Coordinates of C-alpha atoms and ligand atoms in Angstrom, one line a residue:
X746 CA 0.0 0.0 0.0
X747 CA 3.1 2.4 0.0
X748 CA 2.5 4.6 -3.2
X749 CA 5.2 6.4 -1.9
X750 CA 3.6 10.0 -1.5
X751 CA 5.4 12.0 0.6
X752 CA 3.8 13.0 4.1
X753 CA 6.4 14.2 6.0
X754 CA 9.8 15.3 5.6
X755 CA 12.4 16.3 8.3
X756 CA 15.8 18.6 7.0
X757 CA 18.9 18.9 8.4
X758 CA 17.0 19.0 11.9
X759 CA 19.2 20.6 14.6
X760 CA 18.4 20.8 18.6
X761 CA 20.4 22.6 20.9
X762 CA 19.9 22.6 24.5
X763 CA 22.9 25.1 25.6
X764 CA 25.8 23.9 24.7
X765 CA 24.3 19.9 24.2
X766 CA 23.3 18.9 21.0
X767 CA 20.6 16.7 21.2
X768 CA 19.2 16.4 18.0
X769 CA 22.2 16.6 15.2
X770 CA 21.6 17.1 11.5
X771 CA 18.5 14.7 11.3
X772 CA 16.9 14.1 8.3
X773 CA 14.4 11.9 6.5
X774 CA 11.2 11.7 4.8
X775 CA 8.1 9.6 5.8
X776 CA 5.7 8.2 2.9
X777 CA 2.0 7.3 2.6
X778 CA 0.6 3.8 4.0
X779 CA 4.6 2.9 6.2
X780 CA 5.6 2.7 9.3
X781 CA 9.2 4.4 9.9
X782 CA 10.8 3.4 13.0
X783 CA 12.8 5.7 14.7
X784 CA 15.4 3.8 16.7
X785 CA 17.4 4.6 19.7
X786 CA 18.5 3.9 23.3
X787 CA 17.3 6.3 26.2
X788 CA 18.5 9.5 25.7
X789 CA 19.3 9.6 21.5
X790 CA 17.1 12.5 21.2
X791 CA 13.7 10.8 20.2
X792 CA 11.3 12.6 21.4
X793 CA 13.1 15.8 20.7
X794 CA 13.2 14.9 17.2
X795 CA 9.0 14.2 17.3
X796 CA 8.6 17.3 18.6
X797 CA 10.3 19.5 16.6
X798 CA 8.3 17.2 13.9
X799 CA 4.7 18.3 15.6
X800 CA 6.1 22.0 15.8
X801 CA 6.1 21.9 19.9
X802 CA 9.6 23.1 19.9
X803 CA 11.6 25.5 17.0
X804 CA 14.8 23.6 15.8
X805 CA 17.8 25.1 16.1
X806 CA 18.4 24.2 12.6
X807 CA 16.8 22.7 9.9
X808 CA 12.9 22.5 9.0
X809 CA 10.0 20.5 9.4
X810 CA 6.7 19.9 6.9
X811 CA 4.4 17.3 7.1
X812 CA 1.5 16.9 4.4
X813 CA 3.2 19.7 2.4
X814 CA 2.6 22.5 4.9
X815 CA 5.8 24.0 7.0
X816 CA 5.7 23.6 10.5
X817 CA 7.3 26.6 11.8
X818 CA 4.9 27.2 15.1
X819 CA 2.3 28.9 12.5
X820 CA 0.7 25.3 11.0
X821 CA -2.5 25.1 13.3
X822 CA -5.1 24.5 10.4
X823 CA -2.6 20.9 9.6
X824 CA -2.8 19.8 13.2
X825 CA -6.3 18.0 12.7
X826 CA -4.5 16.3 10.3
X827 CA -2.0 14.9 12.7
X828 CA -2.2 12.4 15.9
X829 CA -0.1 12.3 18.3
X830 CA 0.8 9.5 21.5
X831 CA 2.9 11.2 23.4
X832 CA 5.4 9.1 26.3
X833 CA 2.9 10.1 28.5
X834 CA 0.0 9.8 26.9
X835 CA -3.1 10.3 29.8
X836 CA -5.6 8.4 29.4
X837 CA -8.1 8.6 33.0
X838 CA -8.0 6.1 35.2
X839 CA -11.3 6.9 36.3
X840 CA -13.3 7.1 33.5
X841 CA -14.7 3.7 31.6
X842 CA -13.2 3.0 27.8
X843 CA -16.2 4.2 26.3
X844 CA -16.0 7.8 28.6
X845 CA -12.6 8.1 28.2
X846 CA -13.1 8.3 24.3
X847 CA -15.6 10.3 23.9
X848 CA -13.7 12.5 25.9
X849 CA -10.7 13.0 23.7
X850 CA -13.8 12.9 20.4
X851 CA -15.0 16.2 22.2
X852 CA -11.1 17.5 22.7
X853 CA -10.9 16.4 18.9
X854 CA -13.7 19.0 18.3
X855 CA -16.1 16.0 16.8
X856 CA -19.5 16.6 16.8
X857 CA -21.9 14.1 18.4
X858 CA -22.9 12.3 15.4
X859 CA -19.1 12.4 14.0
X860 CA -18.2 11.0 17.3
X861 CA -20.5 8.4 18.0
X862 CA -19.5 7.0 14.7
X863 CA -16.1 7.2 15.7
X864 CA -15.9 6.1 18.9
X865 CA -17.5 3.2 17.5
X866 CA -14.9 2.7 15.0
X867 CA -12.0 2.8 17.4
X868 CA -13.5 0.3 19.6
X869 CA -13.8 -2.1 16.8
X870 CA -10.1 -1.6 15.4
X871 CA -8.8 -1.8 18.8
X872 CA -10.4 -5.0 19.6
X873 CA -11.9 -3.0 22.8
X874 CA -15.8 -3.4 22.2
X875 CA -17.5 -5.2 24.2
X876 CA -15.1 -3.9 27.1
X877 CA -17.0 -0.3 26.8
X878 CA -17.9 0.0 30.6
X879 CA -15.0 -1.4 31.8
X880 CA -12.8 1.4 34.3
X881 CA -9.6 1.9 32.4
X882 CA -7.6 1.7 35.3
X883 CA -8.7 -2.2 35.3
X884 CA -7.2 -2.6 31.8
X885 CA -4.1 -4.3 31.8
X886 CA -0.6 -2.2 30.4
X887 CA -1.3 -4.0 27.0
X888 CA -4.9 -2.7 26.1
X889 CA -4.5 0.5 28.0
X890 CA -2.0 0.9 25.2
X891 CA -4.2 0.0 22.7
X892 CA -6.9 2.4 24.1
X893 CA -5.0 5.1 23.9
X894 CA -3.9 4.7 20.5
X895 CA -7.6 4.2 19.6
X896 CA -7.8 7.6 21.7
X897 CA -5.1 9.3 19.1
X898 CA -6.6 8.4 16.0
X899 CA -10.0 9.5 16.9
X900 CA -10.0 12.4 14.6
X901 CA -8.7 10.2 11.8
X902 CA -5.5 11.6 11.5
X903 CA -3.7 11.2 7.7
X904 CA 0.0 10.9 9.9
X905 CA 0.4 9.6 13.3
X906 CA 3.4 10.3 15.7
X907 CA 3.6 7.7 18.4
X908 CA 6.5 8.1 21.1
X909 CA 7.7 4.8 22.7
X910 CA 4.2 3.2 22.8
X911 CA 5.5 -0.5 23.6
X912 CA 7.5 0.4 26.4
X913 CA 7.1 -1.5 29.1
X914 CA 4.7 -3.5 27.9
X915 CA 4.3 -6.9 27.1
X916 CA 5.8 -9.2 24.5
X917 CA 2.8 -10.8 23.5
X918 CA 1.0 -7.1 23.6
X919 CA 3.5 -5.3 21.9
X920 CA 3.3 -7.9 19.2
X921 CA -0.8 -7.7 18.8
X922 CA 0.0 -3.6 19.5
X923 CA 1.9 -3.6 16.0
X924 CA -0.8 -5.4 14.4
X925 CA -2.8 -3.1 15.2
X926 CA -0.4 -0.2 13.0
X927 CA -0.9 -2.6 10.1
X928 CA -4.6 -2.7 10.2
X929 CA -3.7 1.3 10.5
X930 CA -1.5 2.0 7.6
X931 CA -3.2 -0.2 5.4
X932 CA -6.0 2.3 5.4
X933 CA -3.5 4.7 3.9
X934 CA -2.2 6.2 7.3
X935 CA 1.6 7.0 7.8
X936 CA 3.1 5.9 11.3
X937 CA 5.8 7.4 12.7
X938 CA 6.8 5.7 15.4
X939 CA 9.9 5.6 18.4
X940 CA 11.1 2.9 20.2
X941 CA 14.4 1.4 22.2
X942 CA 13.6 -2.2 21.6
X943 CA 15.9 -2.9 19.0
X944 CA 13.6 -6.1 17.4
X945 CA 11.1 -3.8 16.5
X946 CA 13.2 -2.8 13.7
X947 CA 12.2 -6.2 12.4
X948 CA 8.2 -4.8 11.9
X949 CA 9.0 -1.4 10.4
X950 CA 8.8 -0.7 6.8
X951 CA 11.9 1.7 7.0
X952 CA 13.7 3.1 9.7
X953 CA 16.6 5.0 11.0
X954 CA 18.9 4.2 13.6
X955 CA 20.1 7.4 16.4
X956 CA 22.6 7.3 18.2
X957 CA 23.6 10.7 20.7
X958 CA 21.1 12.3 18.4
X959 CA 22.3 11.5 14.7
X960 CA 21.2 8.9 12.3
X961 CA 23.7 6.3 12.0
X962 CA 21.5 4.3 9.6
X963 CA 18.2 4.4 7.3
X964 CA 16.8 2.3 4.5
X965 CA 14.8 -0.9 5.0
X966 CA 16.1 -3.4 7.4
X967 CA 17.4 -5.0 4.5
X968 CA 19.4 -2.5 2.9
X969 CA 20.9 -1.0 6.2
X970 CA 22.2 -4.7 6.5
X971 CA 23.7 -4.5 2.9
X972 CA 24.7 -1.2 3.3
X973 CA 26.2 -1.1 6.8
X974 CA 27.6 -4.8 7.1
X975 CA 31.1 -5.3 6.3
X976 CA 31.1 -8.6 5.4
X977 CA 29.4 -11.7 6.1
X978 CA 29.0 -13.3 9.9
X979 CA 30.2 -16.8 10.2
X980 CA 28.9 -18.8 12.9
X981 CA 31.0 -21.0 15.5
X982 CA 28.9 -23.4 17.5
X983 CA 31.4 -24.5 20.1
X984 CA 31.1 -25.7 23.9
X985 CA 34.4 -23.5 24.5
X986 CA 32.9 -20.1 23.3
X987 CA 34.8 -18.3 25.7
X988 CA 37.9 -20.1 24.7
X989 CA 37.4 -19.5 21.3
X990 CA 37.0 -15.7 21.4
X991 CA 40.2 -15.6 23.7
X992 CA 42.2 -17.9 21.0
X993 CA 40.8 -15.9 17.7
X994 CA 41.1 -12.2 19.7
X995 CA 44.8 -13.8 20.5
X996 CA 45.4 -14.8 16.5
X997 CA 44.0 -11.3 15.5
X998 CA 46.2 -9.1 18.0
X999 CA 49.7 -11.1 16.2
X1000 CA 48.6 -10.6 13.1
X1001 CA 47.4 -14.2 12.0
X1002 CA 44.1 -13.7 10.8
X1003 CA 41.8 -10.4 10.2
X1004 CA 38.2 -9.6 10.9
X1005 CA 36.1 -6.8 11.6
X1006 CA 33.9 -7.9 14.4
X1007 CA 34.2 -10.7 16.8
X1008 CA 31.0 -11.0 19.2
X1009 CA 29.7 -13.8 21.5
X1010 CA 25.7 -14.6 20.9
X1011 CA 25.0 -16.6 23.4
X1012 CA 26.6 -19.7 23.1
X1013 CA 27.7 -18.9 19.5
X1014 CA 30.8 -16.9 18.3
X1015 CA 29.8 -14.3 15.2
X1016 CA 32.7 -13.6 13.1
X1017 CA 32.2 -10.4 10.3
X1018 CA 34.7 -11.0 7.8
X1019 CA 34.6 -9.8 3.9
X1020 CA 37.0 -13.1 3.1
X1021 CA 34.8 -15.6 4.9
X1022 CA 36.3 -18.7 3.5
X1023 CA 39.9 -18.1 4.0
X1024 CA 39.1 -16.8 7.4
X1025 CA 37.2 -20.1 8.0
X1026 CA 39.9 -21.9 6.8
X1027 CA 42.0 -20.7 9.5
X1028 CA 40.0 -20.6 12.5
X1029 CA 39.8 -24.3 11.6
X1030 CA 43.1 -25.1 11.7
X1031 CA 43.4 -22.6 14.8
X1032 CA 40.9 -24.5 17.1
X1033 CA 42.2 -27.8 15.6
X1034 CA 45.7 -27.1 17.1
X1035 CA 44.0 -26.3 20.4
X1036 CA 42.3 -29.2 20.5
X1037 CA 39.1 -27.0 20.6
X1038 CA 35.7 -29.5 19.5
X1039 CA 33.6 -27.3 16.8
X1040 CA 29.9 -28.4 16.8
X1041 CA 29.7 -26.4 12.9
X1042 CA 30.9 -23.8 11.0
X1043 CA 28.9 -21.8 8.6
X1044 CA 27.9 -18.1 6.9
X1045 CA 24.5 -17.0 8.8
X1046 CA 22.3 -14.0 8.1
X1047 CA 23.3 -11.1 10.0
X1048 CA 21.3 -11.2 13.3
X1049 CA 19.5 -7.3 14.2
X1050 CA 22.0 -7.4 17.1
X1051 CA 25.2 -7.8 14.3
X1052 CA 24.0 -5.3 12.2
X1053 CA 22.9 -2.7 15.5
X1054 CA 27.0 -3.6 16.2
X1055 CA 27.7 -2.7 12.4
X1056 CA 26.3 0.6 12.2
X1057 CA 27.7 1.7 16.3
X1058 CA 31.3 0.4 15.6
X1059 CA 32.1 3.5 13.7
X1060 CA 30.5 6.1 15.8
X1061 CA 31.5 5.3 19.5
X1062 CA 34.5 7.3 20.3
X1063 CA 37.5 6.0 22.0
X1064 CA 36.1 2.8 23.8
X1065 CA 34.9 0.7 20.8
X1066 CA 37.7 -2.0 20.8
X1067 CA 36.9 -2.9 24.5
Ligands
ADP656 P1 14.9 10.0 23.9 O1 13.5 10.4 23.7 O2 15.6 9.3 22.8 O3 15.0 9.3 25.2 P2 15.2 12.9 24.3 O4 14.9 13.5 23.0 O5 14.1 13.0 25.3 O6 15.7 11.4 24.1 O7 16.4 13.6 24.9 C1 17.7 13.7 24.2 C2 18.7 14.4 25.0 O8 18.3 15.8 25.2 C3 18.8 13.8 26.5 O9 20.1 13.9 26.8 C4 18.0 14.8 27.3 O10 18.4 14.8 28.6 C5 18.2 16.1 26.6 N1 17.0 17.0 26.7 C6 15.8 16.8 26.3 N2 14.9 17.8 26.6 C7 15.7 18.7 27.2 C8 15.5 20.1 27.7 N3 14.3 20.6 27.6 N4 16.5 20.7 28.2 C9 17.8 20.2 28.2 N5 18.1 18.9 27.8 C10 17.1 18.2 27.2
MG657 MG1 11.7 9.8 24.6

């Protein structure tokens, strides 16, 4: 469903706070009917970035339109256009689903008859009707989630900003919470939306990585692993993991073989290398002389936590080889 019409479109986005840069020369564009991800640990400058998007806060650099107007603190006659779940979104504890709904339809500025319908509509998508009279505070995490996104969307916003809406949640919730974007963007919707669990990069359509407030990667998940991967990752099952990082870090420090990355995943040694069969060769004959048992051997898809490794190693200072 993406027909790739531009929504939104972020430039060169700058935030200062002081002498801190929180926000650093961000840009990218959202499309029509896709979710972009925006990705990033605590503190990358995510929810600086959606507000500067919303027009809540001026840049210090850089500009801002979404649905072809410029948001430069003037744009109100867009912002029916736009939903917005913010990291604290309120929902009232005290008030059923149903009166917490049509509370936000009157915020919305629906009329009855508009909101009726729409309240209706929301309680469908969300999977909430029939749970109408139920106080929200009674809700678990999961559907309180998913109430308040049916709260944001009331007004049937064309692009939807959602700030961290799985966190904390639920697994199994978070799963059935992204569901709930498809049924979303397959009516045409754009979703923008921020989160610190790196395997959600897995259910966006595209997505950028930040990192201390710039964007270390963007594309599809599959072309920030072609792009950003150095090589290929092969796979060491071995009992003596440990052992075998210690020997191949060992080989690598005098110079007997090269690779770029050498991380333990679990029980299993990942190796990025762009010669993966000489560099197999080797290790080979390296464990073989140290009497190490290998289970197998072989070239794996990148993992999300190889490629996450890919795009840092180049932009942490100092530390990285520790
Ligand atoms: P995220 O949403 O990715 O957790 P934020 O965008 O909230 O990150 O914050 C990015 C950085 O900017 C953080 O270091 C935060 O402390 C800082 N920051 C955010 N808002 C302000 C502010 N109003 N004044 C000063 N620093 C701020
Ligand atoms: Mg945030």
């Amino acid at each position: 469903m993406n027909d790739n019409q531009i929504t939104g479109r972020a430039e060169n986005l700058v935030k200062d706070f002081g002498d801190f840069r929180a926000v650093n020369q961000v840009s990218f564009t959202l499309h029509k009917g896709e979710i972009f991800g925006f990705l990033g640990p605590n503190g990358s400058g995510k929810t600086t970035t959606i507000r500067m998007m919303l027009g809540l806060l001026a840049p210090t650099q850089g500009r801002v339109e979404i649905l072809g107007t410029e948001m430069d603190g003037q744009s109100s006659s867009i912002l029916p256009r736009i939903g917005y779940m913010s990291q604290r979104f309120s929902l009232y504890n005290d008030l059923t689903v149903l009166q917490n709904l049509n509370y936000y339809g009157q915020v919305y500025g629906l009329d009855s008859i508009k909101r009726k319908l729409q309240v209706q509509e929301a309680l469908a998508i969300s999977g909430l009707s029939g749970s109408e009279h139920i106080q929200t505070k009674d809700l678990s995490g999961g559907w309180r989630q998913r109430l308040a996104l049916s709260a944001a969307i009331l007004h049937q916003p064309e692009v939807l900003f959602l700030d961290e809406p799985t966190a904390g949640v639920d697994p199994v919730s978070r799963r059935s919470f992204w569901d709930l974007l498809y049924t979303l963007v397959a009516r045409g919707i754009s979703v923008f939306i921020t989160t610190h669990y790196m395997d959600e990069a897995e259910h966006c359509h595209r997505l950028a990585f930040i990192q201390r407030g710039k964007i270390i990667a963007q594309g599809s998940l599959k072309e920030i692993k072609q792009t950003m991967m150095p090589g290929q990752v092969l796979e060491i099952d071995t009992d003596q993991a440990g052992k075998v990082i210690r020997i191949l870090r060992k080989a690598y420090q005098n110079g007997n073989i090269d690779y770029k990355d050498l991380e333990l995943h679990g029980s299993l040694v990942h190796v990025i290398t762009p010669q993966v069969q000489s560099l197999s060769r080797h290790i080979k004959k390296l464990l073989k002389a140290d009497k190490i048992t290998l289970n197998s051997m072989s070239v794996v898809d990148p993992t999300l936590e190889d490629v996450f490794i890919a795009c840092m190693r180049d932009n942490v200072p100092e530390v990285h080889n520790e």
